[in-house]
Short mmCIF file of C-alpha atoms in Angstrom, two decimals:
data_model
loop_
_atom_site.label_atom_id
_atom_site.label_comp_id
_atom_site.label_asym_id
_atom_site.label_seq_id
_atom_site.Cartn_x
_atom_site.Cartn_y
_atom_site.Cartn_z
CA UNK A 1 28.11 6.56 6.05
CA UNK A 2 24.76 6.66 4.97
CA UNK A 3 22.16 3.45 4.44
CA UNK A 4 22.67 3.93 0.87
CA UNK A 5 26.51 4.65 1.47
CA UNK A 6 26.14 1.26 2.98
CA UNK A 7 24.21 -0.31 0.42
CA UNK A 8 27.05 0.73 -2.37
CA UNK A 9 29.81 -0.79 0.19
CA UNK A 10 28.09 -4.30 0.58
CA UNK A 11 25.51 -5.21 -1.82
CA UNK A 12 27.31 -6.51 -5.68
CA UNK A 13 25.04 -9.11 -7.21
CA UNK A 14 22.04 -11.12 -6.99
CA UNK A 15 19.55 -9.62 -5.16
CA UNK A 16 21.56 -7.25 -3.02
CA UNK A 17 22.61 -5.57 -6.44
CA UNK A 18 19.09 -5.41 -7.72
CA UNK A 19 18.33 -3.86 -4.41
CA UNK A 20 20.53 -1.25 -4.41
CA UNK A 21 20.16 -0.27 -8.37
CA UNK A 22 16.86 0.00 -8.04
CA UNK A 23 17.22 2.11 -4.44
CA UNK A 24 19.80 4.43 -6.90
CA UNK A 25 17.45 4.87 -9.89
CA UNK A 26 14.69 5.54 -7.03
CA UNK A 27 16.36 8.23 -5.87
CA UNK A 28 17.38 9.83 -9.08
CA UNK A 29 13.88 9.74 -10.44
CA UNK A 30 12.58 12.06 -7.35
CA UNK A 31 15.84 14.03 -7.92
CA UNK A 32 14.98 14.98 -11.41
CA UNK A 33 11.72 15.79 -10.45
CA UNK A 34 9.62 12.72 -11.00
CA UNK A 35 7.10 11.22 -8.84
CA UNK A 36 6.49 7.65 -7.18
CA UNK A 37 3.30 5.38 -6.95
CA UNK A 38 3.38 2.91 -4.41
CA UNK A 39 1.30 -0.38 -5.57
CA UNK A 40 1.18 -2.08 -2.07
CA UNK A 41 -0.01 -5.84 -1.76
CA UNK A 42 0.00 -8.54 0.96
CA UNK A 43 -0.24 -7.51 4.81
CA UNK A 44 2.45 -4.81 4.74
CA UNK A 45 0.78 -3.06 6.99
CA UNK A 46 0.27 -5.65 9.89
CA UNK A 47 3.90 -5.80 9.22
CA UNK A 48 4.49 -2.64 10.77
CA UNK A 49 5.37 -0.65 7.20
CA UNK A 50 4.33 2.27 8.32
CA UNK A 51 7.66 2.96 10.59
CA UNK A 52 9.22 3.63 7.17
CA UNK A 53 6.22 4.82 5.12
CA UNK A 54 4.34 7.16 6.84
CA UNK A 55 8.04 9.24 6.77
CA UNK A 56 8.46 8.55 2.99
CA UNK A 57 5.02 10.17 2.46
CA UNK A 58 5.78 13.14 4.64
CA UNK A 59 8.93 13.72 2.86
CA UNK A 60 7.13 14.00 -0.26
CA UNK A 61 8.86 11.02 -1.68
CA UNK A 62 5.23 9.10 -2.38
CA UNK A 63 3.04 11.16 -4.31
CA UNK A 64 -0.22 8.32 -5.21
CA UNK A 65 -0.56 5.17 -3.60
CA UNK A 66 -2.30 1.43 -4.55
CA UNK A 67 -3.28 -0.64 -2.19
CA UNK A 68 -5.70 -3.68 -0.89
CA UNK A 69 -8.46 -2.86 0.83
CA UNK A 70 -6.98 -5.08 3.75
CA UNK A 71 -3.64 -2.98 3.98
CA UNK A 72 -6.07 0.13 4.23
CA UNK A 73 -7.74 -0.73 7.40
CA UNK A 74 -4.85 -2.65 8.89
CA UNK A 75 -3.10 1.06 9.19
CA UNK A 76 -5.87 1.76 11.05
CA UNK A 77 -5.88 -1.29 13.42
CA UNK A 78 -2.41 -0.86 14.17
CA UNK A 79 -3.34 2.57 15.30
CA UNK A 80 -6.00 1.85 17.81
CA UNK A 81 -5.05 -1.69 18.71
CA UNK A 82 -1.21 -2.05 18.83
CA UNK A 83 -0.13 -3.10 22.25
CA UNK A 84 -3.29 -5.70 21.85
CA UNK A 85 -1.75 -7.23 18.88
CA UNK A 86 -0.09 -10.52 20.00
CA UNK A 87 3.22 -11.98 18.20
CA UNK A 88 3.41 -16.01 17.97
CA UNK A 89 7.26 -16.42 16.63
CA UNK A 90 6.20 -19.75 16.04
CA UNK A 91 3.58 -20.35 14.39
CA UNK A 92 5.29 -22.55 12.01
CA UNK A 93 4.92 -25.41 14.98
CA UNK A 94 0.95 -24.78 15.49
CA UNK A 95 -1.94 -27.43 15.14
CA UNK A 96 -5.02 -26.76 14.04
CA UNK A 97 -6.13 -26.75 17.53
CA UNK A 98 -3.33 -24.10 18.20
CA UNK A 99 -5.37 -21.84 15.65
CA UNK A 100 -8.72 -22.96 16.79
CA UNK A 101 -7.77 -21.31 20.14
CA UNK A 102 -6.60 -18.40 18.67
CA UNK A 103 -10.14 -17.86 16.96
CA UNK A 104 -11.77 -18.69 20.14
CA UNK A 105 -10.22 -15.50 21.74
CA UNK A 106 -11.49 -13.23 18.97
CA UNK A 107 -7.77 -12.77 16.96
CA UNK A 108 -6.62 -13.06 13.47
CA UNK A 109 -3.75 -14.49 12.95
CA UNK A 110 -1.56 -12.96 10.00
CA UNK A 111 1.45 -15.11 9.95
CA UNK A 112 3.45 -14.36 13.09
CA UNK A 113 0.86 -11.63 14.34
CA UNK A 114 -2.81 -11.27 15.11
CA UNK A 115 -5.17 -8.65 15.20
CA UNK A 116 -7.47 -8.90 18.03
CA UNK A 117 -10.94 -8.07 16.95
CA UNK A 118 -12.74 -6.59 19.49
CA UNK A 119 -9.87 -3.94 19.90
CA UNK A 120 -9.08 -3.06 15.97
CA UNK A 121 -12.78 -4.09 13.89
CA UNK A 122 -15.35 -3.38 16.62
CA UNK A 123 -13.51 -0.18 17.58
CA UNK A 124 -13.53 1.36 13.80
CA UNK A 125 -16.47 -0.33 12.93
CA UNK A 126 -19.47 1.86 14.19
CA UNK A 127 -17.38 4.85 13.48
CA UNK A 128 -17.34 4.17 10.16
CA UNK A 129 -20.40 2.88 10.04
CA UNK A 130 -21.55 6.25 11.07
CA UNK A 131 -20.25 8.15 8.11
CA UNK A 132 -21.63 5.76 6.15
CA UNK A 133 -25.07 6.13 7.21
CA UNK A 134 -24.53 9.82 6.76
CA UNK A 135 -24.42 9.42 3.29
CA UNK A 136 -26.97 7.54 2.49
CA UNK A 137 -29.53 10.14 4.28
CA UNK A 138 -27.18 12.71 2.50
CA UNK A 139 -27.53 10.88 -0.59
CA UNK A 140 -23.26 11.26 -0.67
CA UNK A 141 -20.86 8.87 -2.09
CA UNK A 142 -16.78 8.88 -1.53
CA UNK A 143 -14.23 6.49 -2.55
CA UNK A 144 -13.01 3.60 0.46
CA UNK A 145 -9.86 5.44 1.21
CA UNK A 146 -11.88 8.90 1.35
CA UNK A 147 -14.44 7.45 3.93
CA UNK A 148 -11.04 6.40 6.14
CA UNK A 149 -9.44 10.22 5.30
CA UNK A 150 -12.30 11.65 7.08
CA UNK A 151 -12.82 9.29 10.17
CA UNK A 152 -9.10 10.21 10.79
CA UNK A 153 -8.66 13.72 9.97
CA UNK A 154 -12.20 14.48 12.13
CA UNK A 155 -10.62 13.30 15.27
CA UNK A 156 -13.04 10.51 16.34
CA UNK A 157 -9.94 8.12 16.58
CA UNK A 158 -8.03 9.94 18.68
CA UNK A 159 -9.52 8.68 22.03
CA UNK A 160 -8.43 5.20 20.66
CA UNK A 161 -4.80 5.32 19.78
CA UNK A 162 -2.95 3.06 20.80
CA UNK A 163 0.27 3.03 18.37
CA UNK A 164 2.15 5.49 17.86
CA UNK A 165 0.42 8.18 15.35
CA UNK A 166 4.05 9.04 13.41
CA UNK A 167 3.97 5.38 12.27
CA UNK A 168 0.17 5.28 10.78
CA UNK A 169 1.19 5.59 7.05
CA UNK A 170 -2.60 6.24 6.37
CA UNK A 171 -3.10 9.04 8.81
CA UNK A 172 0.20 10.83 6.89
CA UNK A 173 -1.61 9.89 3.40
CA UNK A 174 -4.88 11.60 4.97
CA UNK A 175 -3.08 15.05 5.92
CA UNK A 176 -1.36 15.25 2.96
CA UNK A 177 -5.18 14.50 0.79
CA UNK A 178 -2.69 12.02 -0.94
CA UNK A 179 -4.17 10.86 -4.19
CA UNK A 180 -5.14 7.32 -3.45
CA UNK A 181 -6.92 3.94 -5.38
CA UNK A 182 -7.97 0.95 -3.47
CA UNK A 183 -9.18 -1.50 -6.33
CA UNK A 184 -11.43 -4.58 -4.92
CA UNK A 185 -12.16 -2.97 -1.69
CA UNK A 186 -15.00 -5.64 -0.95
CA UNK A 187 -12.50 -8.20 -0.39
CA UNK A 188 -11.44 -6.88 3.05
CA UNK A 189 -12.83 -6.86 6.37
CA UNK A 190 -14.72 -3.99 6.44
CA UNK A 191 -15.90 -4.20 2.93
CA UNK A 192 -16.88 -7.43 3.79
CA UNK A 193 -18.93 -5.93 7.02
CA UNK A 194 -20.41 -3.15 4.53
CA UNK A 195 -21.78 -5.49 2.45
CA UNK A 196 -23.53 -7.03 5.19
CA UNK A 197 -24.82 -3.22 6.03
CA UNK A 198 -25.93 -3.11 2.38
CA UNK A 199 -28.12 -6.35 2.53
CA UNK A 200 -29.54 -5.54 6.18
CA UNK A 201 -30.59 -2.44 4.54
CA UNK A 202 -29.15 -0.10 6.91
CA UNK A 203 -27.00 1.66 4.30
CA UNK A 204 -26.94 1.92 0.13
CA UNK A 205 -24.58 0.47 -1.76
CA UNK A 206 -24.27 3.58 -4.02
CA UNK A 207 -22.63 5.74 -1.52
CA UNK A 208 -19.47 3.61 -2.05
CA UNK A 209 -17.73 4.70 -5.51
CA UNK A 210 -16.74 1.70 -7.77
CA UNK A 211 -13.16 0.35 -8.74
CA UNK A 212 -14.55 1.78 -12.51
CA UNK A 213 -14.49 5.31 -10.69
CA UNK A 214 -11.64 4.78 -9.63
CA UNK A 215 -10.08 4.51 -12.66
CA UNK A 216 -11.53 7.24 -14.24
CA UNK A 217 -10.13 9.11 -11.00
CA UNK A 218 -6.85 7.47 -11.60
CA UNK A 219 -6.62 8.81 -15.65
CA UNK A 220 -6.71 12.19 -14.01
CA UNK A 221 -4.04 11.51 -11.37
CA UNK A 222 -1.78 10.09 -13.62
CA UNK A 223 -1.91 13.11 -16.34
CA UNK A 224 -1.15 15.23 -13.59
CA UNK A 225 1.68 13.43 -12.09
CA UNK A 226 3.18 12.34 -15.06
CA UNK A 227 4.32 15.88 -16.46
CA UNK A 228 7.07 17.07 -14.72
CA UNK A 229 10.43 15.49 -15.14
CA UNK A 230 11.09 11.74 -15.78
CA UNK A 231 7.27 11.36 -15.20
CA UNK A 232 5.55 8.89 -12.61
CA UNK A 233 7.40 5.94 -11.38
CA UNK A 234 5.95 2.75 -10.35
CA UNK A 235 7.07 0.79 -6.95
CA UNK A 236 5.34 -2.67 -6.54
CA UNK A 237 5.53 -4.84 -3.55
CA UNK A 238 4.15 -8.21 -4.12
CA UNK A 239 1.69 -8.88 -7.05
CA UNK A 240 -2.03 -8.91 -7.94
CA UNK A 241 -4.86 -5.96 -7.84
CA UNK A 242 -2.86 -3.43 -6.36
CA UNK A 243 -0.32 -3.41 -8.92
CA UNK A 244 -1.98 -4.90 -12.12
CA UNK A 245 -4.52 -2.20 -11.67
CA UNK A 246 -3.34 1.12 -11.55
CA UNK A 247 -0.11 0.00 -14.09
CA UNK A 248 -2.88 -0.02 -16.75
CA UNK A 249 -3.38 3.28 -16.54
CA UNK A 250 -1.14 4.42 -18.96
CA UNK A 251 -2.42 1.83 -21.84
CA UNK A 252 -6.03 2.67 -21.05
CA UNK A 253 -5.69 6.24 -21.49
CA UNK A 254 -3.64 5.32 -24.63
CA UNK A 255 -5.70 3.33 -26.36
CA UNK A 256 -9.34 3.23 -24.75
CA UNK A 257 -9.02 7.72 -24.51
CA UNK A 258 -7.55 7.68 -27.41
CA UNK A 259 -5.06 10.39 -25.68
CA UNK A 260 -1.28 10.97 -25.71
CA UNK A 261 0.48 9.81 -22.53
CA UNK A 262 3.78 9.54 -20.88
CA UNK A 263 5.33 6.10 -20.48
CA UNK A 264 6.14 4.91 -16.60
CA UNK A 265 9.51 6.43 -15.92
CA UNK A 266 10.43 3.75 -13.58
CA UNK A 267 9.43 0.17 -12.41
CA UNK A 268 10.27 -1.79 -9.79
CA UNK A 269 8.92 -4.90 -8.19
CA UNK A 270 9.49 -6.60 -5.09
CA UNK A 271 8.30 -10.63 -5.01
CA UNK A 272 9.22 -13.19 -3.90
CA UNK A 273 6.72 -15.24 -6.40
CA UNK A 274 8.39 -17.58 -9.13
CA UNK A 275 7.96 -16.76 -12.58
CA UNK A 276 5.79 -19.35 -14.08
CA UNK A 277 3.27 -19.65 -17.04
CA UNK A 278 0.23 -17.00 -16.62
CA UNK A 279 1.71 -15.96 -13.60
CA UNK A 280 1.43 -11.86 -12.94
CA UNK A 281 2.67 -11.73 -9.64
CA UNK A 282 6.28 -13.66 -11.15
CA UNK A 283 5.63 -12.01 -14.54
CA UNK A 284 9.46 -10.50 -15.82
CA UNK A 285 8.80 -6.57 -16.49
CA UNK A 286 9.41 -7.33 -20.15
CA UNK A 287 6.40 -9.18 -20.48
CA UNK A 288 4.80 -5.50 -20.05
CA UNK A 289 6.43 -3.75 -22.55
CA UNK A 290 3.89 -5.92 -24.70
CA UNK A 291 1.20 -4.75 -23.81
CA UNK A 292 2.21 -1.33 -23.54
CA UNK A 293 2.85 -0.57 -19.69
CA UNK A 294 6.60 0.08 -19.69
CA UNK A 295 8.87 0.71 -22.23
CA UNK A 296 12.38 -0.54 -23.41
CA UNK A 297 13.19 2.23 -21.78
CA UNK A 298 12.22 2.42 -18.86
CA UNK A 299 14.36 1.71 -15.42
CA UNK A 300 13.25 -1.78 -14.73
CA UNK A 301 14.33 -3.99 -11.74
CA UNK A 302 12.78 -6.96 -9.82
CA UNK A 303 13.89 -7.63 -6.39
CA UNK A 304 13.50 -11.29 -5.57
CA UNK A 305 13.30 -11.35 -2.00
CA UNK A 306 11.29 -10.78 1.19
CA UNK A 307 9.40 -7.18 1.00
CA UNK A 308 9.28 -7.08 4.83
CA UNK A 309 12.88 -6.52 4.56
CA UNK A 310 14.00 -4.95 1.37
CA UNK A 311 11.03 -2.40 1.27
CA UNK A 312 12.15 -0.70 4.53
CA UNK A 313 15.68 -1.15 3.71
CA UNK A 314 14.92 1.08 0.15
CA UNK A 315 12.85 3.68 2.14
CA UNK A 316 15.55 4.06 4.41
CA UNK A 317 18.17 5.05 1.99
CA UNK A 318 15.54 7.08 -0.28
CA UNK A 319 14.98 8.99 2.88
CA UNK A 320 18.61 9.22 3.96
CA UNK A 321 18.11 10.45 7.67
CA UNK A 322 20.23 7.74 9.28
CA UNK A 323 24.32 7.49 9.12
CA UNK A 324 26.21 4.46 10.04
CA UNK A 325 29.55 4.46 11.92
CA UNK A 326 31.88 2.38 9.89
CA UNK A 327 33.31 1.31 12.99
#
């Protein structure tokens, strides 16, 4: 049987059924021709996402991706620094002085992982650095994620890698020119270090394109992907920038354009936040339909649960290149 073939043999209610509705509807949407946006939050990519990603975006089954400026570079680190990330199973049981020594040998602990710095930041740093510079004496300016496409498609990396290339999501998004929008890039390491660049006055802040051009990039993106089948679907894992941002697409072009525009043709959030007052992150999708983001009727599910484990999961059985013996 297939992983979805499995999915409709164990999963009946709760979560497991939301799972594997939403894993159905998923895969119909792409069969009748629509197209997915991935809205990625959190540290999906120190969590090793890109084993089921990277695939998913090769297969054509992600067509525009969201994401934090942190889970942007973090494909990157995995790539050049893998086998010098260090797992600490349990970290639950640390003191502070457990952490304090973890700084103290130049890591960053994410949970049950860190990223060693020396290996992963100081490694991409001055590469990037360098096509920054190049700009400013060019007088140039690219999005975040364009800056990245370049330092990966130009080969300067290659000398580096460490992990295995197939399971760099953003190297697969940067072959394929994927259509990409990384809102609130500043609050991530190296945004963070290019600020610092941009108040030593060794580069200008103006050769980094705003999170407003990004949304007038993103109007376009969405017009286009929107107009075949069902439309564009929306995929959310966790909450915050990377989803509240590009979802408002489709009322901005509404209302602030002035412009006809297709609904979402599919929604889907994995969270494992509580729905509480003011809370977007635990927000039910109805709440949306109020201000104009999804429709009553459009696919709607919310996965409570742990996105390490259900995202995979769903990109397996969209992907359906695995069968499993019933035995």
């Amino acid at each position: 049987m297939s992983v979805l073939d499995l999915f409709k043999k164990l999963f009946h209610n709760f979560n497991a059924r939301q799972m594997k509705d939403a894993t159905i509807a998923f895969k119909k949407h792409l069969d009748d021709g629509g197209k997915m946006l991935l809205a990625m939050a959190g540290a999906m990519s120190s969590a090793q996402l890109g084993v089921t990603l990277a695939p998913m975006i090769k297969e054509k089954k992600i067509h525009i991706i969201s994401c934090t400026g942190a889970n942007l570079e973090e494909s990157v680190f995995r790539l050049v620094a893998h086998s010098k990330y260090k797992d600490y199973p349990d970290y639950r049981y640390f003191t502070k002085e457990d952490d304090e020594a973890i700084l103290i040998r130049g890591e960053r602990r994410v949970t049950d992982t860190s990223i060693p710095e020396d290996d992963a930041f100081r490694v991409v740093e001055p590469i990037i650095l360098k096509r920054w510079k190049e700009a400013t004496k060019n007088g140039e300016r690219f999005f975040p994620h364009e800056y990245f496409y370049q330092i990966l498609l130009s080969g300067e990396l290659k000398q580096y890698h460490d992990g295995d290339a197939e399971h760099c999501w953003l190297l697969e998004a940067a072959k394929a020119n994927l259509p990409m929008v990384v809102p609130g890039w500043e609050d991530s390491t190296l945004g963070n270090i290019f600020a610092g660049y941009c108040k030593a006055g060794v580069v200008s802040p103006t050769v980094m394109k705003t999170g407003v051009e990004y949304m007038v990039y993103l109007y376009d993106q969405y017009q286009e992907l929107s107009k075949d089948g069902p439309g564009l679907g929306f995929f959310q894992i966790g909450g915050g920038i990377s989803g509240d941002f590009p979802i408002c697409v489709v009322p901005s072009i509404k209302y602030d354009l002035k412009k006809p525009v297709r609904p979402w043709g599919y929604f889907c959030q994995i969270s494992d936040s509580t729905t509480s007052y003011g809370s977007y992150s635990g927000a039910t999708p109805n709440e949306k339909i109020t201000w104009d983001k999804l429709t009553k009727d459009t696919p709607m599910f919310v996965i409570e649960s742990d996105a390490t484990i259900v995202a995979p999961l769903i990109f397996e059985a969209v992907l359906d290149r695995y069968t499993i013996s019933e035995k």
